[in-house]
């Protein structure tokens, strides 16, 4: 009998050998034995005309450069442009990608405490790293740096997402937060902060200080990694600002934790 790929366009999946059928393969052998295309085929459930779900899944992945990060960027309308993908199939794919993002973000949130820029970036990157437009989020913390809530305070276009400082601080007061972390994404992939990013951060820092609320960091994320204004010494207006250096997300802790920021402010 031929391989799964050679059968994909000729026989319905239900007519394949049990060991070759993605669903049965998952049940019998486990998820790690399935390829990305086979997992996607399970989401699609059915194919199109003389095209099996697996072959359709392979075509979708090919259109995404066989990169799940690229697939995660596609909207329902973009997916519907692919032959064989209707609204229901497109919605299932988008929902699965969003669940994956939330699972990763939930892992960081379950830690409850954010100690440095590294951990803040690990929390935000699944949410914002592959977003096609700019969004500004605020992570509200108590005095022990334990997470109270993550709020999206602004959604913008490809290059900007203006946020209202009053909304940010109103939420902080209502939640009883003593500190916060700003974060936004750069869809372009360039992690260096713009002058507008720097001025916005300084504006929030000054306004928050009047309410005894500490701004611990402003994180910029993209698929490439992250940039931490705290790590680069840019949270203090009185300090000379170094040349921007973006950082990849690492396994080890960031060089500067937030406890040092609190001590410096105190």
mmCIF file of C-alpha atoms in Angstrom:
data_model
loop_
_atom_site.group_PDB
_atom_site.id
_atom_site.type_symbol
_atom_site.label_atom_id
_atom_site.label_comp_id
_atom_site.label_asym_id
_atom_site.label_seq_id
_atom_site.Cartn_x
_atom_site.Cartn_y
_atom_site.Cartn_z
ATOM 1 C CA UNK A 1 0.000 0.000 0.000
ATOM 2 C CA UNK A 2 1.274 3.531 -0.780
ATOM 3 C CA UNK A 3 2.300 6.230 1.654
ATOM 4 C CA UNK A 4 -0.145 8.604 3.342
ATOM 5 C CA UNK A 5 0.935 11.496 1.105
ATOM 6 C CA UNK A 6 0.348 9.511 -2.070
ATOM 7 C CA UNK A 7 -3.096 8.492 -0.831
ATOM 8 C CA UNK A 8 -4.109 11.971 0.320
ATOM 9 C CA UNK A 9 -5.681 13.082 -2.938
ATOM 10 C CA UNK A 10 -7.153 9.706 -3.958
ATOM 11 C CA UNK A 11 -8.969 8.117 -1.029
ATOM 12 C CA UNK A 12 -11.107 9.507 1.790
ATOM 13 C CA UNK A 13 -9.236 9.309 5.077
ATOM 14 C CA UNK A 14 -11.805 6.840 6.439
ATOM 15 C CA UNK A 15 -10.646 4.366 3.784
ATOM 16 C CA UNK A 16 -6.982 4.523 4.815
ATOM 17 C CA UNK A 17 -5.332 1.984 7.061
ATOM 18 C CA UNK A 18 -6.247 2.588 10.701
ATOM 19 C CA UNK A 19 -2.618 3.360 11.558
ATOM 20 C CA UNK A 20 -2.522 6.059 8.860
ATOM 21 C CA UNK A 21 -5.724 7.865 9.865
ATOM 22 C CA UNK A 22 -4.727 10.992 11.878
ATOM 23 C CA UNK A 23 -7.449 10.592 14.512
ATOM 24 C CA UNK A 24 -6.714 6.940 15.184
ATOM 25 C CA UNK A 25 -2.991 7.589 15.013
ATOM 26 C CA UNK A 26 -3.374 10.250 17.724
ATOM 27 C CA UNK A 27 -5.458 7.948 19.919
ATOM 28 C CA UNK A 28 -3.239 4.898 19.500
ATOM 29 C CA UNK A 29 0.238 6.408 19.256
ATOM 30 C CA UNK A 30 -0.087 9.867 20.851
ATOM 31 C CA UNK A 31 -0.017 13.463 19.629
ATOM 32 C CA UNK A 32 3.744 13.624 19.187
ATOM 33 C CA UNK A 33 3.579 11.099 16.338
ATOM 34 C CA UNK A 34 1.456 13.409 14.173
ATOM 35 C CA UNK A 35 2.880 15.983 11.796
ATOM 36 C CA UNK A 36 1.631 19.586 11.764
ATOM 37 C CA UNK A 37 -0.403 18.746 8.656
ATOM 38 C CA UNK A 38 -2.039 15.741 10.343
ATOM 39 C CA UNK A 39 -2.976 17.812 13.409
ATOM 40 C CA UNK A 40 -4.401 20.524 11.172
ATOM 41 C CA UNK A 41 -6.324 17.889 9.190
ATOM 42 C CA UNK A 42 -8.051 16.839 12.420
ATOM 43 C CA UNK A 43 -9.239 20.419 12.871
ATOM 44 C CA UNK A 44 -10.487 20.622 9.284
ATOM 45 C CA UNK A 45 -12.288 17.274 9.660
ATOM 46 C CA UNK A 46 -13.232 17.140 5.950
ATOM 47 C CA UNK A 47 -11.481 17.929 2.710
ATOM 48 C CA UNK A 48 -12.714 19.453 -0.532
ATOM 49 C CA UNK A 49 -14.043 17.564 -3.578
ATOM 50 C CA UNK A 50 -11.308 15.059 -4.506
ATOM 51 C CA UNK A 51 -8.927 16.496 -1.916
ATOM 52 C CA UNK A 52 -8.572 14.893 1.520
ATOM 53 C CA UNK A 53 -8.399 16.910 4.737
ATOM 54 C CA UNK A 54 -4.710 16.043 4.969
ATOM 55 C CA UNK A 55 -3.903 17.337 1.505
ATOM 56 C CA UNK A 56 -5.907 20.485 2.212
ATOM 57 C CA UNK A 57 -3.971 20.927 5.466
ATOM 58 C CA UNK A 58 -0.673 20.539 3.598
ATOM 59 C CA UNK A 59 -1.745 23.250 1.130
ATOM 60 C CA UNK A 60 -2.688 25.611 3.980
ATOM 61 C CA UNK A 61 0.674 25.099 5.650
ATOM 62 C CA UNK A 62 2.450 25.598 2.328
ATOM 63 C CA UNK A 63 0.698 28.967 1.949
ATOM 64 C CA UNK A 64 2.021 29.817 5.440
ATOM 65 C CA UNK A 65 5.607 28.851 4.511
ATOM 66 C CA UNK A 66 5.157 25.736 6.688
ATOM 67 C CA UNK A 67 5.446 28.033 9.682
ATOM 68 C CA UNK A 68 2.860 27.883 12.467
ATOM 69 C CA UNK A 69 3.772 31.421 13.527
ATOM 70 C CA UNK A 70 2.740 32.654 10.069
ATOM 71 C CA UNK A 71 -0.428 30.526 10.172
ATOM 72 C CA UNK A 72 -1.315 32.115 13.498
ATOM 73 C CA UNK A 73 -1.330 35.559 11.891
ATOM 74 C CA UNK A 74 -4.039 34.700 9.372
ATOM 75 C CA UNK A 75 -7.594 35.917 9.922
ATOM 76 C CA UNK A 76 -10.811 34.114 9.001
ATOM 77 C CA UNK A 77 -11.176 36.218 5.859
ATOM 78 C CA UNK A 78 -7.594 35.523 4.776
ATOM 79 C CA UNK A 79 -8.025 31.781 5.268
ATOM 80 C CA UNK A 80 -11.289 31.791 3.308
ATOM 81 C CA UNK A 81 -9.371 32.910 0.233
ATOM 82 C CA UNK A 82 -7.771 29.457 0.081
ATOM 83 C CA UNK A 83 -9.685 27.020 -2.124
ATOM 84 C CA UNK A 84 -11.519 24.503 0.035
ATOM 85 C CA UNK A 85 -11.612 26.674 3.176
ATOM 86 C CA UNK A 86 -15.017 27.977 4.167
ATOM 87 C CA UNK A 87 -16.025 30.063 7.154
ATOM 88 C CA UNK A 88 -16.383 27.080 9.515
ATOM 89 C CA UNK A 89 -12.949 25.604 8.728
ATOM 90 C CA UNK A 90 -11.315 29.044 8.899
ATOM 91 C CA UNK A 91 -12.932 29.760 12.266
ATOM 92 C CA UNK A 92 -11.701 26.435 13.687
ATOM 93 C CA UNK A 93 -8.125 27.188 12.633
ATOM 94 C CA UNK A 94 -8.194 30.715 14.085
ATOM 95 C CA UNK A 95 -9.741 29.391 17.316
ATOM 96 C CA UNK A 96 -7.025 26.728 17.643
ATOM 97 C CA UNK A 97 -4.258 29.307 17.135
ATOM 98 C CA UNK A 98 -5.816 31.541 19.779
ATOM 99 C CA UNK A 99 -6.087 28.652 22.247
ATOM 100 C CA UNK A 100 -2.394 27.940 21.718
ATOM 101 C CA UNK A 101 -1.563 31.571 22.507
ATOM 102 C CA UNK A 102 -3.737 31.581 25.610
ATOM 103 C CA UNK A 103 -2.252 28.316 26.834
ATOM 104 C CA UNK A 104 1.263 29.737 26.658
ATOM 105 C CA UNK A 105 0.196 33.011 28.239
ATOM 106 C CA UNK A 106 -1.701 31.094 30.924
ATOM 107 C CA UNK A 107 1.457 29.211 31.847
ATOM 108 C CA UNK A 108 3.214 32.472 32.680
ATOM 109 C CA UNK A 109 0.170 33.906 34.420
ATOM 110 C CA UNK A 110 -0.047 30.784 36.611
ATOM 111 C CA UNK A 111 3.346 31.751 38.047
ATOM 112 C CA UNK A 112 1.516 34.737 39.571
ATOM 113 C CA UNK A 113 4.738 36.706 40.092
ATOM 114 C CA UNK A 114 6.615 38.672 37.410
ATOM 115 C CA UNK A 115 10.155 39.377 38.598
ATOM 116 C CA UNK A 116 11.878 40.929 35.588
ATOM 117 C CA UNK A 117 11.675 41.904 31.927
ATOM 118 C CA UNK A 118 12.363 38.346 30.807
ATOM 119 C CA UNK A 119 9.289 36.992 32.556
ATOM 120 C CA UNK A 120 7.135 39.900 31.410
ATOM 121 C CA UNK A 121 8.227 39.230 27.821
ATOM 122 C CA UNK A 122 7.489 35.510 28.170
ATOM 123 C CA UNK A 123 3.993 36.432 29.297
ATOM 124 C CA UNK A 124 3.280 38.983 26.561
ATOM 125 C CA UNK A 125 4.972 37.401 23.545
ATOM 126 C CA UNK A 126 2.348 34.660 22.956
ATOM 127 C CA UNK A 127 -0.374 37.311 23.089
ATOM 128 C CA UNK A 128 1.233 40.043 20.996
ATOM 129 C CA UNK A 129 4.260 38.599 19.209
ATOM 130 C CA UNK A 130 2.508 37.693 15.960
ATOM 131 C CA UNK A 131 -0.283 40.286 16.053
ATOM 132 C CA UNK A 132 -0.600 42.140 12.719
ATOM 133 C CA UNK A 133 -1.491 45.478 14.346
ATOM 134 C CA UNK A 134 -0.218 47.338 17.392
ATOM 135 C CA UNK A 135 -1.854 46.716 20.739
ATOM 136 C CA UNK A 136 -0.983 48.194 24.117
ATOM 137 C CA UNK A 137 -1.391 45.990 27.192
ATOM 138 C CA UNK A 138 -0.876 46.751 30.863
ATOM 139 C CA UNK A 139 -0.030 44.138 33.476
ATOM 140 C CA UNK A 140 -1.220 45.310 36.890
ATOM 141 C CA UNK A 141 0.696 44.032 39.950
ATOM 142 C CA UNK A 142 0.544 44.298 43.724
ATOM 143 C CA UNK A 143 3.513 45.246 45.929
ATOM 144 C CA UNK A 144 4.922 41.696 45.769
ATOM 145 C CA UNK A 145 4.844 41.820 41.944
ATOM 146 C CA UNK A 146 1.976 39.333 41.872
ATOM 147 C CA UNK A 147 -0.282 39.660 38.854
ATOM 148 C CA UNK A 148 -3.709 41.159 39.440
ATOM 149 C CA UNK A 149 -4.882 41.536 35.834
ATOM 150 C CA UNK A 150 -3.741 41.967 32.230
ATOM 151 C CA UNK A 151 -5.705 44.583 30.295
ATOM 152 C CA UNK A 152 -5.604 45.626 26.642
ATOM 153 C CA UNK A 153 -5.904 49.407 26.773
ATOM 154 C CA UNK A 154 -5.496 50.250 23.088
ATOM 155 C CA UNK A 155 -5.737 48.697 19.625
ATOM 156 C CA UNK A 156 -4.280 50.558 16.689
ATOM 157 C CA UNK A 157 -2.943 50.162 13.195
ATOM 158 C CA UNK A 158 0.215 48.718 11.719
ATOM 159 C CA UNK A 159 2.501 51.372 13.178
ATOM 160 C CA UNK A 160 0.808 52.879 16.238
ATOM 161 C CA UNK A 161 -1.763 52.345 18.974
ATOM 162 C CA UNK A 162 -2.254 55.505 21.063
ATOM 163 C CA UNK A 163 -3.205 54.756 24.664
ATOM 164 C CA UNK A 164 -4.940 57.024 27.169
ATOM 165 C CA UNK A 165 -2.901 57.468 30.366
ATOM 166 C CA UNK A 166 -6.077 58.243 32.318
ATOM 167 C CA UNK A 167 -7.606 54.864 31.410
ATOM 168 C CA UNK A 168 -4.409 53.069 32.420
ATOM 169 C CA UNK A 169 -4.279 54.724 35.835
ATOM 170 C CA UNK A 170 -8.038 54.550 36.448
ATOM 171 C CA UNK A 171 -7.826 50.773 36.049
ATOM 172 C CA UNK A 172 -4.819 50.651 38.387
ATOM 173 C CA UNK A 173 -6.728 52.512 41.103
ATOM 174 C CA UNK A 174 -9.815 50.335 40.714
ATOM 175 C CA UNK A 175 -7.713 47.165 40.969
ATOM 176 C CA UNK A 176 -5.652 48.444 43.882
ATOM 177 C CA UNK A 177 -2.428 47.909 41.913
ATOM 178 C CA UNK A 178 0.796 49.383 43.303
ATOM 179 C CA UNK A 179 2.789 48.844 40.111
ATOM 180 C CA UNK A 180 2.327 48.102 36.439
ATOM 181 C CA UNK A 181 4.182 46.950 33.346
ATOM 182 C CA UNK A 182 3.461 48.446 29.943
ATOM 183 C CA UNK A 183 3.792 46.358 26.815
ATOM 184 C CA UNK A 184 3.119 46.800 23.125
ATOM 185 C CA UNK A 185 4.128 44.997 19.955
ATOM 186 C CA UNK A 186 5.916 46.120 16.803
ATOM 187 C CA UNK A 187 4.404 44.258 13.814
ATOM 188 C CA UNK A 188 7.376 45.391 11.704
ATOM 189 C CA UNK A 189 9.676 43.230 13.829
ATOM 190 C CA UNK A 190 11.915 46.186 14.742
ATOM 191 C CA UNK A 191 12.213 46.101 18.527
ATOM 192 C CA UNK A 192 13.827 49.512 19.047
ATOM 193 C CA UNK A 193 11.516 51.992 20.815
ATOM 194 C CA UNK A 194 10.404 55.002 18.823
ATOM 195 C CA UNK A 195 10.603 58.519 20.228
ATOM 196 C CA UNK A 196 6.832 58.341 20.681
ATOM 197 C CA UNK A 197 7.241 55.128 22.730
ATOM 198 C CA UNK A 198 9.798 56.822 24.984
ATOM 199 C CA UNK A 199 7.702 59.966 25.474
ATOM 200 C CA UNK A 200 4.587 57.889 26.202
ATOM 201 C CA UNK A 201 6.477 55.864 28.810
ATOM 202 C CA UNK A 202 7.783 58.998 30.513
ATOM 203 C CA UNK A 203 4.271 60.447 30.549
ATOM 204 C CA UNK A 204 2.856 57.349 32.251
ATOM 205 C CA UNK A 205 5.756 57.238 34.743
ATOM 206 C CA UNK A 206 5.209 60.882 35.766
ATOM 207 C CA UNK A 207 1.425 60.542 36.070
ATOM 208 C CA UNK A 208 1.638 57.247 37.966
ATOM 209 C CA UNK A 209 4.154 58.688 40.435
ATOM 210 C CA UNK A 210 1.549 61.245 41.557
ATOM 211 C CA UNK A 211 -0.614 58.314 42.624
ATOM 212 C CA UNK A 212 2.261 56.358 44.220
ATOM 213 C CA UNK A 213 2.052 53.765 41.447
ATOM 214 C CA UNK A 214 5.343 52.477 40.070
ATOM 215 C CA UNK A 215 5.873 51.756 36.365
ATOM 216 C CA UNK A 216 8.303 48.836 36.450
ATOM 217 C CA UNK A 217 8.980 48.446 32.738
ATOM 218 C CA UNK A 218 7.823 49.004 29.196
ATOM 219 C CA UNK A 219 8.271 45.875 27.097
ATOM 220 C CA UNK A 220 8.251 45.815 23.293
ATOM 221 C CA UNK A 221 7.733 42.408 21.706
ATOM 222 C CA UNK A 222 7.817 40.904 18.233
ATOM 223 C CA UNK A 223 8.476 37.455 16.795
ATOM 224 C CA UNK A 224 12.201 38.225 17.048
ATOM 225 C CA UNK A 225 12.283 38.720 20.809
ATOM 226 C CA UNK A 226 11.769 41.621 23.174
ATOM 227 C CA UNK A 227 13.097 44.987 24.304
ATOM 228 C CA UNK A 228 12.951 46.058 27.955
ATOM 229 C CA UNK A 229 13.234 49.755 28.757
ATOM 230 C CA UNK A 230 14.052 48.825 32.354
ATOM 231 C CA UNK A 231 16.936 46.575 31.318
ATOM 232 C CA UNK A 232 18.300 49.297 29.036
ATOM 233 C CA UNK A 233 18.154 51.967 31.764
ATOM 234 C CA UNK A 234 15.484 54.022 30.033
ATOM 235 C CA UNK A 235 12.946 54.263 32.866
ATOM 236 C CA UNK A 236 14.827 57.122 34.560
ATOM 237 C CA UNK A 237 14.559 60.411 32.664
ATOM 238 C CA UNK A 238 17.675 61.679 34.381
ATOM 239 C CA UNK A 239 19.925 58.974 33.000
ATOM 240 C CA UNK A 240 21.664 59.082 29.659
ATOM 241 C CA UNK A 241 19.852 56.700 27.350
ATOM 242 C CA UNK A 242 22.080 53.970 25.859
ATOM 243 C CA UNK A 243 21.833 52.788 22.291
ATOM 244 C CA UNK A 244 18.821 50.457 21.990
ATOM 245 C CA UNK A 245 19.668 46.748 22.139
ATOM 246 C CA UNK A 246 16.970 44.160 21.574
ATOM 247 C CA UNK A 247 17.142 40.829 23.386
ATOM 248 C CA UNK A 248 16.075 37.347 22.461
ATOM 249 C CA UNK A 249 13.937 35.587 25.008
ATOM 250 C CA UNK A 250 16.346 33.491 27.034
ATOM 251 C CA UNK A 251 16.026 30.624 29.475
ATOM 252 C CA UNK A 252 17.902 32.460 32.236
ATOM 253 C CA UNK A 253 16.654 35.487 34.150
ATOM 254 C CA UNK A 254 17.061 39.028 32.891
ATOM 255 C CA UNK A 255 20.079 40.927 34.236
ATOM 256 C CA UNK A 256 17.957 43.429 36.130
ATOM 257 C CA UNK A 257 15.027 42.394 38.279
ATOM 258 C CA UNK A 258 12.207 44.687 39.386
ATOM 259 C CA UNK A 259 13.265 44.623 43.030
ATOM 260 C CA UNK A 260 16.199 46.804 42.006
ATOM 261 C CA UNK A 261 13.809 49.290 40.455
ATOM 262 C CA UNK A 262 11.804 49.525 43.660
ATOM 263 C CA UNK A 263 14.958 50.075 45.730
ATOM 264 C CA UNK A 264 16.153 52.789 43.367
ATOM 265 C CA UNK A 265 12.832 54.621 43.591
ATOM 266 C CA UNK A 266 12.451 54.256 47.355
#
